[in-house]
């Protein structure tokens, strides 16, 4: 965890990781609609919003019968179901999301079968924990927020979803941040499987119904990806 925080700090300050090359923006295929806002949120987040992409091309979400892909806990409450549609996503807001001193906000992207709570806000919660005998109760979210970054997290509808679909969700989440803060670019930090859809969006690898890269990532920081 300490090594991960150090690596991220270096990347955000420009000592590692080069900015992405710009591409020509392409019009979005759909717009996003705010469905609900929650202000009683665990693990230090300020609020959570549920959003839906109104585009017509989103595929029907598939969930296995054993429940391994389902949302649980607060995420199930926020989605309103354990098996939300692919076009829905949650936006998590860290303390200082609208007051931090850093010019470029940060979006945190989780990996497979996991969530932004455990990966970025409280590594001590199960089932995976942090891989050590003793785990901290705060994470990268609090570290970056305390350093003046305006931090957000995105939660996918399906915890093990198709990478093409998740790439479009990342694009939607970035769009929400741009609208909230009036910025043109966001720094994206992705972990494990989240690395794949983050790279796909930045490279305009998309489904036929999807949105191409909008030149809205300043730095793409990839941790522990396949």
PDB file of C-alpha atoms in Angstrom:
ATOM      1  CA  UNK A   1       0.000   0.000   0.000  1.00  0.00           C
ATOM      2  CA  UNK A   2       2.808   2.446   0.882  1.00  0.00           C
ATOM      3  CA  UNK A   3       4.600   1.635  -2.397  1.00  0.00           C
ATOM      4  CA  UNK A   4       1.354   2.156  -4.337  1.00  0.00           C
ATOM      5  CA  UNK A   5       0.787   5.582  -2.728  1.00  0.00           C
ATOM      6  CA  UNK A   6       4.382   6.596  -3.520  1.00  0.00           C
ATOM      7  CA  UNK A   7       4.053   5.499  -7.157  1.00  0.00           C
ATOM      8  CA  UNK A   8       0.788   7.375  -7.581  1.00  0.00           C
ATOM      9  CA  UNK A   9       2.225  10.530  -6.008  1.00  0.00           C
ATOM     10  CA  UNK A  10       5.165  10.458  -8.428  1.00  0.00           C
ATOM     11  CA  UNK A  11       2.894   9.888 -11.401  1.00  0.00           C
ATOM     12  CA  UNK A  12       0.513  12.719 -10.517  1.00  0.00           C
ATOM     13  CA  UNK A  13       3.367  15.185 -10.015  1.00  0.00           C
ATOM     14  CA  UNK A  14       4.851  14.296 -13.397  1.00  0.00           C
ATOM     15  CA  UNK A  15       7.953  12.402 -12.289  1.00  0.00           C
ATOM     16  CA  UNK A  16       6.710   9.222 -13.955  1.00  0.00           C
ATOM     17  CA  UNK A  17       4.047   8.494 -16.587  1.00  0.00           C
ATOM     18  CA  UNK A  18       3.770  10.702 -19.642  1.00  0.00           C
ATOM     19  CA  UNK A  19       0.561  12.482 -20.615  1.00  0.00           C
ATOM     20  CA  UNK A  20      -1.595  10.836 -23.247  1.00  0.00           C
ATOM     21  CA  UNK A  21      -1.378  12.062 -26.810  1.00  0.00           C
ATOM     22  CA  UNK A  22      -4.387  14.085 -27.892  1.00  0.00           C
ATOM     23  CA  UNK A  23      -6.906  12.777 -30.396  1.00  0.00           C
ATOM     24  CA  UNK A  24      -9.785  14.513 -32.112  1.00  0.00           C
ATOM     25  CA  UNK A  25     -12.889  14.490 -29.886  1.00  0.00           C
ATOM     26  CA  UNK A  26     -15.920  12.646 -31.236  1.00  0.00           C
ATOM     27  CA  UNK A  27     -19.519  13.317 -30.223  1.00  0.00           C
ATOM     28  CA  UNK A  28     -20.909  11.125 -27.443  1.00  0.00           C
ATOM     29  CA  UNK A  29     -23.457   8.444 -28.298  1.00  0.00           C
ATOM     30  CA  UNK A  30     -25.624   9.137 -25.263  1.00  0.00           C
ATOM     31  CA  UNK A  31     -26.059  11.419 -22.299  1.00  0.00           C
ATOM     32  CA  UNK A  32     -26.114  10.623 -18.606  1.00  0.00           C
ATOM     33  CA  UNK A  33     -29.026  11.142 -16.251  1.00  0.00           C
ATOM     34  CA  UNK A  34     -28.738  11.531 -12.456  1.00  0.00           C
ATOM     35  CA  UNK A  35     -31.103   9.069 -10.762  1.00  0.00           C
ATOM     36  CA  UNK A  36     -30.337   9.394  -7.038  1.00  0.00           C
ATOM     37  CA  UNK A  37     -27.960  10.988  -4.512  1.00  0.00           C
ATOM     38  CA  UNK A  38     -26.882   9.439  -1.194  1.00  0.00           C
ATOM     39  CA  UNK A  39     -25.136  11.377   1.581  1.00  0.00           C
ATOM     40  CA  UNK A  40     -24.909   8.682   4.265  1.00  0.00           C
ATOM     41  CA  UNK A  41     -21.899   6.772   2.938  1.00  0.00           C
ATOM     42  CA  UNK A  42     -19.367   4.486   4.637  1.00  0.00           C
ATOM     43  CA  UNK A  43     -15.563   4.608   4.616  1.00  0.00           C
ATOM     44  CA  UNK A  44     -15.069   8.360   4.416  1.00  0.00           C
ATOM     45  CA  UNK A  45     -16.774   9.220   1.143  1.00  0.00           C
ATOM     46  CA  UNK A  46     -18.815  12.445   1.144  1.00  0.00           C
ATOM     47  CA  UNK A  47     -21.625  11.305  -1.151  1.00  0.00           C
ATOM     48  CA  UNK A  48     -22.559   8.826  -3.861  1.00  0.00           C
ATOM     49  CA  UNK A  49     -24.633   9.412  -6.985  1.00  0.00           C
ATOM     50  CA  UNK A  50     -26.331   6.860  -9.220  1.00  0.00           C
ATOM     51  CA  UNK A  51     -26.186   7.715 -12.911  1.00  0.00           C
ATOM     52  CA  UNK A  52     -27.605   6.139 -16.058  1.00  0.00           C
ATOM     53  CA  UNK A  53     -26.336   6.471 -19.611  1.00  0.00           C
ATOM     54  CA  UNK A  54     -29.381   7.036 -21.833  1.00  0.00           C
ATOM     55  CA  UNK A  55     -27.764   5.685 -25.002  1.00  0.00           C
ATOM     56  CA  UNK A  56     -29.707   2.910 -26.717  1.00  0.00           C
ATOM     57  CA  UNK A  57     -26.791   0.616 -27.546  1.00  0.00           C
ATOM     58  CA  UNK A  58     -26.040  -0.736 -24.076  1.00  0.00           C
ATOM     59  CA  UNK A  59     -26.234  -4.545 -23.945  1.00  0.00           C
ATOM     60  CA  UNK A  60     -28.393  -6.501 -21.537  1.00  0.00           C
ATOM     61  CA  UNK A  61     -26.328  -7.241 -18.428  1.00  0.00           C
ATOM     62  CA  UNK A  62     -25.568 -10.876 -17.639  1.00  0.00           C
ATOM     63  CA  UNK A  63     -25.208 -12.149 -14.053  1.00  0.00           C
ATOM     64  CA  UNK A  64     -24.188 -15.651 -13.000  1.00  0.00           C
ATOM     65  CA  UNK A  65     -26.678 -17.600 -10.919  1.00  0.00           C
ATOM     66  CA  UNK A  66     -24.286 -18.019  -7.981  1.00  0.00           C
ATOM     67  CA  UNK A  67     -24.297 -14.281  -7.233  1.00  0.00           C
ATOM     68  CA  UNK A  68     -20.556 -13.716  -7.577  1.00  0.00           C
ATOM     69  CA  UNK A  69     -21.119 -10.702  -9.862  1.00  0.00           C
ATOM     70  CA  UNK A  70     -23.883  -9.137  -7.767  1.00  0.00           C
ATOM     71  CA  UNK A  71     -23.623  -5.916  -5.814  1.00  0.00           C
ATOM     72  CA  UNK A  72     -23.771  -6.218  -2.011  1.00  0.00           C
ATOM     73  CA  UNK A  73     -23.876  -3.940   1.039  1.00  0.00           C
ATOM     74  CA  UNK A  74     -24.249  -0.216   0.462  1.00  0.00           C
ATOM     75  CA  UNK A  75     -23.563  -0.616  -3.253  1.00  0.00           C
ATOM     76  CA  UNK A  76     -26.677  -2.761  -3.587  1.00  0.00           C
ATOM     77  CA  UNK A  77     -28.656  -0.077  -1.753  1.00  0.00           C
ATOM     78  CA  UNK A  78     -27.280   2.685  -3.960  1.00  0.00           C
ATOM     79  CA  UNK A  79     -27.951   0.781  -7.184  1.00  0.00           C
ATOM     80  CA  UNK A  80     -31.394  -0.219  -5.920  1.00  0.00           C
ATOM     81  CA  UNK A  81     -30.720  -3.841  -6.887  1.00  0.00           C
ATOM     82  CA  UNK A  82     -27.983  -6.442  -6.655  1.00  0.00           C
ATOM     83  CA  UNK A  83     -28.030  -6.848 -10.442  1.00  0.00           C
ATOM     84  CA  UNK A  84     -28.167  -3.358 -11.984  1.00  0.00           C
ATOM     85  CA  UNK A  85     -28.290  -2.763 -15.761  1.00  0.00           C
ATOM     86  CA  UNK A  86     -25.025  -2.147 -17.608  1.00  0.00           C
ATOM     87  CA  UNK A  87     -25.852   1.510 -18.328  1.00  0.00           C
ATOM     88  CA  UNK A  88     -25.943   2.374 -14.606  1.00  0.00           C
ATOM     89  CA  UNK A  89     -22.932   3.343 -12.503  1.00  0.00           C
ATOM     90  CA  UNK A  90     -22.125   4.927  -9.145  1.00  0.00           C
ATOM     91  CA  UNK A  91     -20.009   8.049  -8.690  1.00  0.00           C
ATOM     92  CA  UNK A  92     -18.248   8.345  -5.327  1.00  0.00           C
ATOM     93  CA  UNK A  93     -17.157  11.788  -4.082  1.00  0.00           C
ATOM     94  CA  UNK A  94     -14.250  12.136  -1.657  1.00  0.00           C
ATOM     95  CA  UNK A  95     -13.902  14.943   0.911  1.00  0.00           C
ATOM     96  CA  UNK A  96     -12.692  18.096  -0.835  1.00  0.00           C
ATOM     97  CA  UNK A  97     -13.979  16.978  -4.242  1.00  0.00           C
ATOM     98  CA  UNK A  98     -14.996  20.567  -4.990  1.00  0.00           C
ATOM     99  CA  UNK A  99     -12.509  22.476  -2.803  1.00  0.00           C
ATOM    100  CA  UNK A 100      -9.156  20.748  -3.318  1.00  0.00           C
ATOM    101  CA  UNK A 101      -6.240  22.904  -4.436  1.00  0.00           C
ATOM    102  CA  UNK A 102      -5.011  20.683  -7.277  1.00  0.00           C
ATOM    103  CA  UNK A 103      -6.159  21.795 -10.721  1.00  0.00           C
ATOM    104  CA  UNK A 104      -6.755  18.357 -12.235  1.00  0.00           C
ATOM    105  CA  UNK A 105      -9.196  15.977 -10.483  1.00  0.00           C
ATOM    106  CA  UNK A 106      -8.578  12.246 -10.058  1.00  0.00           C
ATOM    107  CA  UNK A 107     -10.846   9.323 -10.965  1.00  0.00           C
ATOM    108  CA  UNK A 108     -10.250   5.969  -9.215  1.00  0.00           C
ATOM    109  CA  UNK A 109     -11.186   2.814 -11.164  1.00  0.00           C
ATOM    110  CA  UNK A 110     -11.533  -0.566  -9.359  1.00  0.00           C
ATOM    111  CA  UNK A 111     -10.650  -4.064 -10.507  1.00  0.00           C
ATOM    112  CA  UNK A 112     -12.645  -7.271 -10.955  1.00  0.00           C
ATOM    113  CA  UNK A 113     -14.956  -8.635  -8.261  1.00  0.00           C
ATOM    114  CA  UNK A 114     -14.082  -5.654  -6.095  1.00  0.00           C
ATOM    115  CA  UNK A 115     -15.158  -2.121  -5.280  1.00  0.00           C
ATOM    116  CA  UNK A 116     -13.875   1.395  -4.655  1.00  0.00           C
ATOM    117  CA  UNK A 117     -14.498   1.015  -0.910  1.00  0.00           C
ATOM    118  CA  UNK A 118     -12.019  -1.812  -0.324  1.00  0.00           C
ATOM    119  CA  UNK A 119      -9.513  -0.888  -3.001  1.00  0.00           C
ATOM    120  CA  UNK A 120      -9.261   2.828  -2.311  1.00  0.00           C
ATOM    121  CA  UNK A 121     -10.964   3.807   0.972  1.00  0.00           C
ATOM    122  CA  UNK A 122     -10.604   0.953   3.510  1.00  0.00           C
ATOM    123  CA  UNK A 123      -8.274  -1.936   2.562  1.00  0.00           C
ATOM    124  CA  UNK A 124      -9.114  -3.775   5.788  1.00  0.00           C
ATOM    125  CA  UNK A 125     -12.624  -4.772   4.717  1.00  0.00           C
ATOM    126  CA  UNK A 126     -13.225  -8.222   3.190  1.00  0.00           C
ATOM    127  CA  UNK A 127     -13.266 -10.560   1.598  1.00  0.00           C
ATOM    128  CA  UNK A 128      -9.791 -10.025   0.084  1.00  0.00           C
ATOM    129  CA  UNK A 129      -8.384  -7.604   2.692  1.00  0.00           C
ATOM    130  CA  UNK A 130      -5.049  -6.048   1.703  1.00  0.00           C
ATOM    131  CA  UNK A 131      -2.955  -9.198   1.600  1.00  0.00           C
ATOM    132  CA  UNK A 132      -1.166  -8.483   4.883  1.00  0.00           C
ATOM    133  CA  UNK A 133      -1.731  -9.643   8.459  1.00  0.00           C
ATOM    134  CA  UNK A 134      -2.618  -6.077   9.489  1.00  0.00           C
ATOM    135  CA  UNK A 135      -4.351  -3.711   7.065  1.00  0.00           C
ATOM    136  CA  UNK A 136      -4.892   0.062   7.266  1.00  0.00           C
ATOM    137  CA  UNK A 137      -8.424   1.401   7.597  1.00  0.00           C
ATOM    138  CA  UNK A 138      -7.828   4.251   5.145  1.00  0.00           C
ATOM    139  CA  UNK A 139      -6.508   4.136   1.613  1.00  0.00           C
ATOM    140  CA  UNK A 140      -5.426   6.021  -1.476  1.00  0.00           C
ATOM    141  CA  UNK A 141      -8.641   8.059  -1.547  1.00  0.00           C
ATOM    142  CA  UNK A 142      -7.915   9.681   1.822  1.00  0.00           C
ATOM    143  CA  UNK A 143      -4.230  10.070   0.982  1.00  0.00           C
ATOM    144  CA  UNK A 144      -4.902  11.956  -2.246  1.00  0.00           C
ATOM    145  CA  UNK A 145      -7.768  13.977  -0.788  1.00  0.00           C
ATOM    146  CA  UNK A 146      -5.558  15.042   2.109  1.00  0.00           C
ATOM    147  CA  UNK A 147      -2.902  16.170  -0.382  1.00  0.00           C
ATOM    148  CA  UNK A 148      -5.355  18.530  -2.058  1.00  0.00           C
ATOM    149  CA  UNK A 149      -6.566  16.392  -4.933  1.00  0.00           C
ATOM    150  CA  UNK A 150     -10.236  16.409  -5.913  1.00  0.00           C
ATOM    151  CA  UNK A 151     -10.970  12.686  -5.873  1.00  0.00           C
ATOM    152  CA  UNK A 152     -13.787  10.602  -7.340  1.00  0.00           C
ATOM    153  CA  UNK A 153     -14.424   6.865  -7.699  1.00  0.00           C
ATOM    154  CA  UNK A 154     -16.510   4.971 -10.232  1.00  0.00           C
ATOM    155  CA  UNK A 155     -18.353   1.736  -9.404  1.00  0.00           C
ATOM    156  CA  UNK A 156     -19.346  -0.456 -12.339  1.00  0.00           C
ATOM    157  CA  UNK A 157     -22.790  -2.091 -12.414  1.00  0.00           C
ATOM    158  CA  UNK A 158     -21.353  -5.599 -12.777  1.00  0.00           C
ATOM    159  CA  UNK A 159     -18.206  -6.252 -10.745  1.00  0.00           C
ATOM    160  CA  UNK A 160     -16.793  -8.541 -13.474  1.00  0.00           C
ATOM    161  CA  UNK A 161     -18.276  -6.928 -16.560  1.00  0.00           C
ATOM    162  CA  UNK A 162     -17.255  -6.798 -20.214  1.00  0.00           C
ATOM    163  CA  UNK A 163     -14.288  -4.477 -20.780  1.00  0.00           C
ATOM    164  CA  UNK A 164     -15.920  -2.667 -23.706  1.00  0.00           C
ATOM    165  CA  UNK A 165     -18.887  -1.760 -21.509  1.00  0.00           C
ATOM    166  CA  UNK A 166     -16.699  -0.662 -18.611  1.00  0.00           C
ATOM    167  CA  UNK A 167     -14.631   1.538 -20.943  1.00  0.00           C
ATOM    168  CA  UNK A 168     -17.808   3.403 -21.835  1.00  0.00           C
ATOM    169  CA  UNK A 169     -18.688   3.740 -18.146  1.00  0.00           C
ATOM    170  CA  UNK A 170     -15.273   5.302 -17.494  1.00  0.00           C
ATOM    171  CA  UNK A 171     -15.997   7.804 -20.250  1.00  0.00           C
ATOM    172  CA  UNK A 172     -19.350   8.621 -18.623  1.00  0.00           C
ATOM    173  CA  UNK A 173     -17.742   9.060 -15.196  1.00  0.00           C
ATOM    174  CA  UNK A 174     -15.152  11.436 -16.615  1.00  0.00           C
ATOM    175  CA  UNK A 175     -17.981  13.379 -18.238  1.00  0.00           C
ATOM    176  CA  UNK A 176     -19.729  13.786 -14.876  1.00  0.00           C
ATOM    177  CA  UNK A 177     -16.528  15.127 -13.301  1.00  0.00           C
ATOM    178  CA  UNK A 178     -15.977  17.568 -16.162  1.00  0.00           C
ATOM    179  CA  UNK A 179     -19.527  18.846 -15.753  1.00  0.00           C
ATOM    180  CA  UNK A 180     -19.266  19.073 -11.947  1.00  0.00           C
ATOM    181  CA  UNK A 181     -15.997  21.005 -11.901  1.00  0.00           C
ATOM    182  CA  UNK A 182     -15.845  22.733 -15.281  1.00  0.00           C
ATOM    183  CA  UNK A 183     -12.554  21.042 -16.187  1.00  0.00           C
ATOM    184  CA  UNK A 184     -11.475  19.595 -19.524  1.00  0.00           C
ATOM    185  CA  UNK A 185      -9.275  16.717 -18.329  1.00  0.00           C
ATOM    186  CA  UNK A 186      -9.021  14.211 -15.490  1.00  0.00           C
ATOM    187  CA  UNK A 187      -6.210  12.014 -14.149  1.00  0.00           C
ATOM    188  CA  UNK A 188      -7.293   8.354 -14.118  1.00  0.00           C
ATOM    189  CA  UNK A 189      -5.861   5.762 -11.715  1.00  0.00           C
ATOM    190  CA  UNK A 190      -6.895   2.185 -12.516  1.00  0.00           C
ATOM    191  CA  UNK A 191      -6.150  -0.994 -10.569  1.00  0.00           C
ATOM    192  CA  UNK A 192      -5.963  -4.651 -11.702  1.00  0.00           C
ATOM    193  CA  UNK A 193      -8.685  -5.502 -14.264  1.00  0.00           C
ATOM    194  CA  UNK A 194      -9.740  -1.839 -14.261  1.00  0.00           C
ATOM    195  CA  UNK A 195      -6.521  -1.175 -16.183  1.00  0.00           C
ATOM    196  CA  UNK A 196      -7.982  -2.834 -19.299  1.00  0.00           C
ATOM    197  CA  UNK A 197     -11.126  -0.712 -19.842  1.00  0.00           C
ATOM    198  CA  UNK A 198      -9.208   2.436 -18.837  1.00  0.00           C
ATOM    199  CA  UNK A 199      -6.620   1.765 -21.561  1.00  0.00           C
ATOM    200  CA  UNK A 200      -9.342   0.820 -24.036  1.00  0.00           C
ATOM    201  CA  UNK A 201     -11.190   4.100 -23.569  1.00  0.00           C
ATOM    202  CA  UNK A 202      -7.969   6.126 -23.853  1.00  0.00           C
ATOM    203  CA  UNK A 203      -7.149   4.295 -27.096  1.00  0.00           C
ATOM    204  CA  UNK A 204     -10.687   4.579 -28.568  1.00  0.00           C
ATOM    205  CA  UNK A 205     -11.127   0.796 -28.450  1.00  0.00           C
ATOM    206  CA  UNK A 206     -14.916   0.637 -28.290  1.00  0.00           C
ATOM    207  CA  UNK A 207     -18.033  -1.277 -29.284  1.00  0.00           C
ATOM    208  CA  UNK A 208     -19.875  -0.226 -32.441  1.00  0.00           C
ATOM    209  CA  UNK A 209     -22.368   1.764 -30.351  1.00  0.00           C
ATOM    210  CA  UNK A 210     -19.737   3.357 -28.156  1.00  0.00           C
ATOM    211  CA  UNK A 211     -18.003   6.676 -27.653  1.00  0.00           C
ATOM    212  CA  UNK A 212     -14.482   7.345 -28.893  1.00  0.00           C
ATOM    213  CA  UNK A 213     -11.813   8.929 -26.704  1.00  0.00           C
ATOM    214  CA  UNK A 214     -12.699  12.543 -25.910  1.00  0.00           C
ATOM    215  CA  UNK A 215      -9.164  13.833 -25.187  1.00  0.00           C
ATOM    216  CA  UNK A 216     -10.164  14.191 -21.534  1.00  0.00           C
ATOM    217  CA  UNK A 217      -7.469  12.185 -19.713  1.00  0.00           C
ATOM    218  CA  UNK A 218      -4.354  14.139 -18.739  1.00  0.00           C
ATOM    219  CA  UNK A 219      -2.511  11.200 -17.161  1.00  0.00           C
ATOM    220  CA  UNK A 220      -3.416   7.516 -17.153  1.00  0.00           C
ATOM    221  CA  UNK A 221      -1.830   5.689 -14.195  1.00  0.00           C
ATOM    222  CA  UNK A 222      -2.102   1.894 -14.324  1.00  0.00           C
ATOM    223  CA  UNK A 223      -1.424  -0.278 -11.248  1.00  0.00           C
ATOM    224  CA  UNK A 224      -1.188  -4.083 -11.081  1.00  0.00           C
ATOM    225  CA  UNK A 225      -2.843  -4.700 -14.437  1.00  0.00           C
ATOM    226  CA  UNK A 226      -2.639  -7.917 -16.462  1.00  0.00           C
TER     227      UNK A 226
END
